[in-house]
GROMACS .gro file of C-alpha atoms in nm:
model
  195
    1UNK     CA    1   0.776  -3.877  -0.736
    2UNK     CA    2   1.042  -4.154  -0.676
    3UNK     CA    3   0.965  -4.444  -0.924
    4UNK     CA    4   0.919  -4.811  -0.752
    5UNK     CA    5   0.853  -5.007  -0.999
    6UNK     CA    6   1.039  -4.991  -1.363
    7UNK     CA    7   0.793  -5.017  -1.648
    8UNK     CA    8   0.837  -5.250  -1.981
    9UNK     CA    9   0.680  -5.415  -2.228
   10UNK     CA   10   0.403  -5.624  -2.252
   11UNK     CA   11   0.340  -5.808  -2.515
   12UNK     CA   12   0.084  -6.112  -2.608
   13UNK     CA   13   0.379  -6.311  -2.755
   14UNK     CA   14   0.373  -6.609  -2.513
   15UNK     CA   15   0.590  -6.808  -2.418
   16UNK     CA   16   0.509  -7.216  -2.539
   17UNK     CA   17   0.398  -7.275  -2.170
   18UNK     CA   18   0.242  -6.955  -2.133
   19UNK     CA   19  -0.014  -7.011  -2.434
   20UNK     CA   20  -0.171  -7.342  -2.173
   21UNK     CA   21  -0.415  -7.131  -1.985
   22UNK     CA   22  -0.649  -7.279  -1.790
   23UNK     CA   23  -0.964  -7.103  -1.601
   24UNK     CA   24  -1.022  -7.247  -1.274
   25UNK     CA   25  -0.861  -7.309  -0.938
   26UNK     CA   26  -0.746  -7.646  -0.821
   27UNK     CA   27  -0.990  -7.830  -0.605
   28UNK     CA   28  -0.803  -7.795  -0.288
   29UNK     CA   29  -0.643  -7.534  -0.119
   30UNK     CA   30  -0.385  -7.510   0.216
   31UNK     CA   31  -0.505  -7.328   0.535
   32UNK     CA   32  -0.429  -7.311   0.900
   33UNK     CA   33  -0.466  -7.036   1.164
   34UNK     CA   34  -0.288  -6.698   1.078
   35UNK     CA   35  -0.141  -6.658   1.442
   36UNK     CA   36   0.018  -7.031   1.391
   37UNK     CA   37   0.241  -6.909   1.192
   38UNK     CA   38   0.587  -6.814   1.239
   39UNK     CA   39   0.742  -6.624   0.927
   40UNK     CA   40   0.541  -6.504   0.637
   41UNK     CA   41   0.682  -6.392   0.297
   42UNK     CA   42   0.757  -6.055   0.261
   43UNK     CA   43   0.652  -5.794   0.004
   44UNK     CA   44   0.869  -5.741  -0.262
   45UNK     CA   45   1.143  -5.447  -0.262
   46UNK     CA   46   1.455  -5.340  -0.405
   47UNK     CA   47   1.794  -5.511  -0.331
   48UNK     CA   48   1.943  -5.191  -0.327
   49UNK     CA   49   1.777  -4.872  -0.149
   50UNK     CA   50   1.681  -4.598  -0.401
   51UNK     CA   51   1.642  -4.881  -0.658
   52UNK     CA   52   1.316  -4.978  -0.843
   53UNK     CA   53   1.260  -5.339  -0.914
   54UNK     CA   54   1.143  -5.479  -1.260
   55UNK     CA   55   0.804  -5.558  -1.285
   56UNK     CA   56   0.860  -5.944  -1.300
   57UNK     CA   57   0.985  -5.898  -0.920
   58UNK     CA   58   0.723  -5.671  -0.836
   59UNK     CA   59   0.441  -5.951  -0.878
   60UNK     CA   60   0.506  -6.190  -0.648
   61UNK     CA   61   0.600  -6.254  -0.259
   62UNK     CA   62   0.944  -6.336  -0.179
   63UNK     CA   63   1.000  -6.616   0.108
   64UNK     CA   64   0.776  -6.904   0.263
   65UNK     CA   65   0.521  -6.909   0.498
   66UNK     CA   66   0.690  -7.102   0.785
   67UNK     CA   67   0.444  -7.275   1.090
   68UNK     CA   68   0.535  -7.186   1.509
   69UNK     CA   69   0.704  -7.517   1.654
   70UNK     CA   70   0.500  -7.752   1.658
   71UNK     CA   71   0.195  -7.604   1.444
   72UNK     CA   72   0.122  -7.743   1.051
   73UNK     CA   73  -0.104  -7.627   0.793
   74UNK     CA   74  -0.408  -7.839   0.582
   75UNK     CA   75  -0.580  -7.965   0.335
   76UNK     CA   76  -0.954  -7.841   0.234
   77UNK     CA   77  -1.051  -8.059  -0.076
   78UNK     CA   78  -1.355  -7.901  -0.217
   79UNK     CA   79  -1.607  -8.040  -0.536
   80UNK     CA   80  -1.480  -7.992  -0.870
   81UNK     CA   81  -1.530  -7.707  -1.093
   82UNK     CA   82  -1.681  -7.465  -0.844
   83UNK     CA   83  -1.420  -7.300  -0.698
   84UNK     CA   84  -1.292  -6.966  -0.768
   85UNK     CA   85  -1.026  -6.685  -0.682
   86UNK     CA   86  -0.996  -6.312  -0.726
   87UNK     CA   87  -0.810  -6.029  -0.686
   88UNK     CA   88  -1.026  -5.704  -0.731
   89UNK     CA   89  -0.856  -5.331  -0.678
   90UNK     CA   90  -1.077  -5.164  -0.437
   91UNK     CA   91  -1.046  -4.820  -0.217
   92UNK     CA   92  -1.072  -4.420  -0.285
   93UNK     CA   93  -0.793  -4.221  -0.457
   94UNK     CA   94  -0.456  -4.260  -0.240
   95UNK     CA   95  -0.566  -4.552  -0.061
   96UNK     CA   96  -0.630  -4.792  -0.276
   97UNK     CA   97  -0.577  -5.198  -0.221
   98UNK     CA   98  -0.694  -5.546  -0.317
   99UNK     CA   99  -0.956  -5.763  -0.237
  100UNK     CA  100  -0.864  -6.093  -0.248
  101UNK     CA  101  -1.199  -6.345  -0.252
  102UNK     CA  102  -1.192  -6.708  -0.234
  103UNK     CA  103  -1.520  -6.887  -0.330
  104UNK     CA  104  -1.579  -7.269  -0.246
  105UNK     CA  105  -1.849  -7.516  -0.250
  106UNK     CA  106  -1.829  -7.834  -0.069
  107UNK     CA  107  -2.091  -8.089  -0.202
  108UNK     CA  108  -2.330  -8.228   0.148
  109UNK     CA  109  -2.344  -8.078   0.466
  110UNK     CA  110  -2.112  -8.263   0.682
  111UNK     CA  111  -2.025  -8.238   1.066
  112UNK     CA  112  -1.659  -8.159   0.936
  113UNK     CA  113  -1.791  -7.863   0.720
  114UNK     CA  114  -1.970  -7.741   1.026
  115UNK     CA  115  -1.741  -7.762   1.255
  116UNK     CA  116  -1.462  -7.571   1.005
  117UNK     CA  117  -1.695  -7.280   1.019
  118UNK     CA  118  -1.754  -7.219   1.372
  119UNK     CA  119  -1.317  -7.297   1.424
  120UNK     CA  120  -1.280  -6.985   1.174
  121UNK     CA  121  -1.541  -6.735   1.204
  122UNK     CA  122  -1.420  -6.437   1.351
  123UNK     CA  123  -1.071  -6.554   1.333
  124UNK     CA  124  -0.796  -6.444   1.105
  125UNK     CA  125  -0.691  -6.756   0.890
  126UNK     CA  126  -0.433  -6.831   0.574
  127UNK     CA  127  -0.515  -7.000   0.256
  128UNK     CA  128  -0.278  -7.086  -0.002
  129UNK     CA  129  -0.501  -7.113  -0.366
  130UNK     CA  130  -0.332  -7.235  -0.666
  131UNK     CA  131  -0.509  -7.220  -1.033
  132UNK     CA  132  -0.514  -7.434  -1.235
  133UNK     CA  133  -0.239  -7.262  -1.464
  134UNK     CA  134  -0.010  -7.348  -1.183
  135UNK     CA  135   0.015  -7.001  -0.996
  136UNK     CA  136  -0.058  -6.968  -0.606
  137UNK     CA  137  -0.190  -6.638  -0.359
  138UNK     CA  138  -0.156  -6.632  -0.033
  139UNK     CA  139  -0.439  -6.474   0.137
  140UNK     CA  140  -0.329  -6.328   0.466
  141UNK     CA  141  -0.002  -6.163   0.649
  142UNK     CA  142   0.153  -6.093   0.924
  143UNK     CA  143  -0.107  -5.774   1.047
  144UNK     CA  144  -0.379  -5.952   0.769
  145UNK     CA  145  -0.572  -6.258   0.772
  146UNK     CA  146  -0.867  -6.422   0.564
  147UNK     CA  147  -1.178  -6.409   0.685
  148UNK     CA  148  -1.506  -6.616   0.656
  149UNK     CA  149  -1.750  -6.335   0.493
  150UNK     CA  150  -2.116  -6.312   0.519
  151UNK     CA  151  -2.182  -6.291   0.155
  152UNK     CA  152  -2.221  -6.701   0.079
  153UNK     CA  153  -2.546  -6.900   0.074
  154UNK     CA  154  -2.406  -7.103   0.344
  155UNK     CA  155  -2.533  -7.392   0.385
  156UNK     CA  156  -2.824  -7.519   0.142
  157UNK     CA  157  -3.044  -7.838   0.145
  158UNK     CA  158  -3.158  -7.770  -0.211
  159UNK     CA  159  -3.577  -7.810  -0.304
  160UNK     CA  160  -3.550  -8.111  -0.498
  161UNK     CA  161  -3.338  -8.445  -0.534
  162UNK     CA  162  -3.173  -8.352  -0.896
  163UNK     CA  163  -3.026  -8.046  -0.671
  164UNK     CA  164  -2.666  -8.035  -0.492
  165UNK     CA  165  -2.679  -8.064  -0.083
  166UNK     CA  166  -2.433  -7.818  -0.025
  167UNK     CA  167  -2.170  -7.601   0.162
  168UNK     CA  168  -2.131  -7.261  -0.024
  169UNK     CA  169  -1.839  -7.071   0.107
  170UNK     CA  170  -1.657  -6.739   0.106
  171UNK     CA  171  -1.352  -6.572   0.254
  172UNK     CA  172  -1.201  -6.236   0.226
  173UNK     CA  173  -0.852  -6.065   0.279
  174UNK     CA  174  -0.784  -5.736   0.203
  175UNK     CA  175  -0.367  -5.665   0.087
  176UNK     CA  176  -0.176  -5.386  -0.012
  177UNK     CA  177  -0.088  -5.502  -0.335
  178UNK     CA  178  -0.154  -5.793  -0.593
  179UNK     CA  179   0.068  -6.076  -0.571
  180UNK     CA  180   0.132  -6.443  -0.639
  181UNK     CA  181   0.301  -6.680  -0.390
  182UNK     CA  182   0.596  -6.906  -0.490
  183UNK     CA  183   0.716  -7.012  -0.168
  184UNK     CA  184   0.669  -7.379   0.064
  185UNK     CA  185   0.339  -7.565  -0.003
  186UNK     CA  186   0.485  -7.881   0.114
  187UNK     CA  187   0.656  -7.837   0.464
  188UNK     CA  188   0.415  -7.652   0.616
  189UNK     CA  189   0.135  -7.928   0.607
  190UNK     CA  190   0.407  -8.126   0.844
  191UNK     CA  191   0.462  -8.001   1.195
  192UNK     CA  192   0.724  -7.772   1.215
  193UNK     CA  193   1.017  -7.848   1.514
  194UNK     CA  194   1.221  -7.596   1.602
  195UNK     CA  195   1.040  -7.273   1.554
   0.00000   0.00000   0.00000
């Protein structure tokens, strides 16, 4: 079997910035429409054909996700704390992918909040999440987008005043592999000109 991906060590001897880690995801993450935009990172491969990559290259995306003319990403800033983000291997032997989940809670049910819902269900979106060790996923790709699942609590009033009025919501994307994004998380939130 032709070998993709060369192995090597692992080993828990960290790096000084890679002993700060952090659970959590920051409270806001970057989102817009999937068919908005233009270019979308690719998966990694090897430079050279009948090459594997090192494993180092083999985690992460390689490009930006670039907006159509005229078409920008945004902002959702959620509450604090109650976010989260995983990527979960799922399928049978030989087809196997990974679930990528985003979970958010927006404290009081606003118009806004209601009116993001009905824009995205049943369309195929993007979100960019970054955690709070600095690391970002892109959920969604060029055949792929998030989703708004029907798993949440939606939207919730609570039974008493000590509880939280709130928005409780999840999305979905199913990928190929497991991989972080390092591309663009500025530009795109501007309105791209010129395709």
């Amino acid at each position: 079997m032709k070998k993709c991906i060369n192995l090597a060590d692992i080993d828990t001897n960290l790096s000084c910035s890679d002993q700060d880690n952090m659970g959590g995801i920051v409270p806001v993450v970057i989102f817009g429409y999937a068919d908005e935009v233009g270019t979308w990172p690719e998966k990694p491969t090897p430079e050279v054909a009948d090459t594997a990559i090192d494993m180092e290259a083999a985690g992460a995306l390689v490009g930006d996700v670039v907006m159509n003319d005229g078409c920008h990403a945004y902002k959702f800033e959620f509450t604090d704390d109650v976010g989260s983000f995983t990527i979960a291997p799922q399928g049978e032997n030989g087809g196997e992918s990974f679930l990528y989940t985003l979970s958010i809670i927006n404290a009081k049910i606003r118009k806004k909040i209601l009116g993001f819902v009905n824009a995205v269900k049943g369309k195929k979106i993007f979100f960019i999440v970054q955690d709070n060790n600095g690391v970002c996923y892109l959920m969604g790709d060029a055949t792929r987008g998030a989703r708004l699942a029907n798993d949440s609590e939606g939207f919730v009033t609570g039974t008493n005043p000590t509880e939280r009025n709130q928005a409780s919501l999840n999305f979905t994307y199913s990928c190929p592999r497991a991989l972080c994004y390092e591309g663009d998380t500025v530009n795109l939130l501007t309105a791209a000109a010129g395709g």
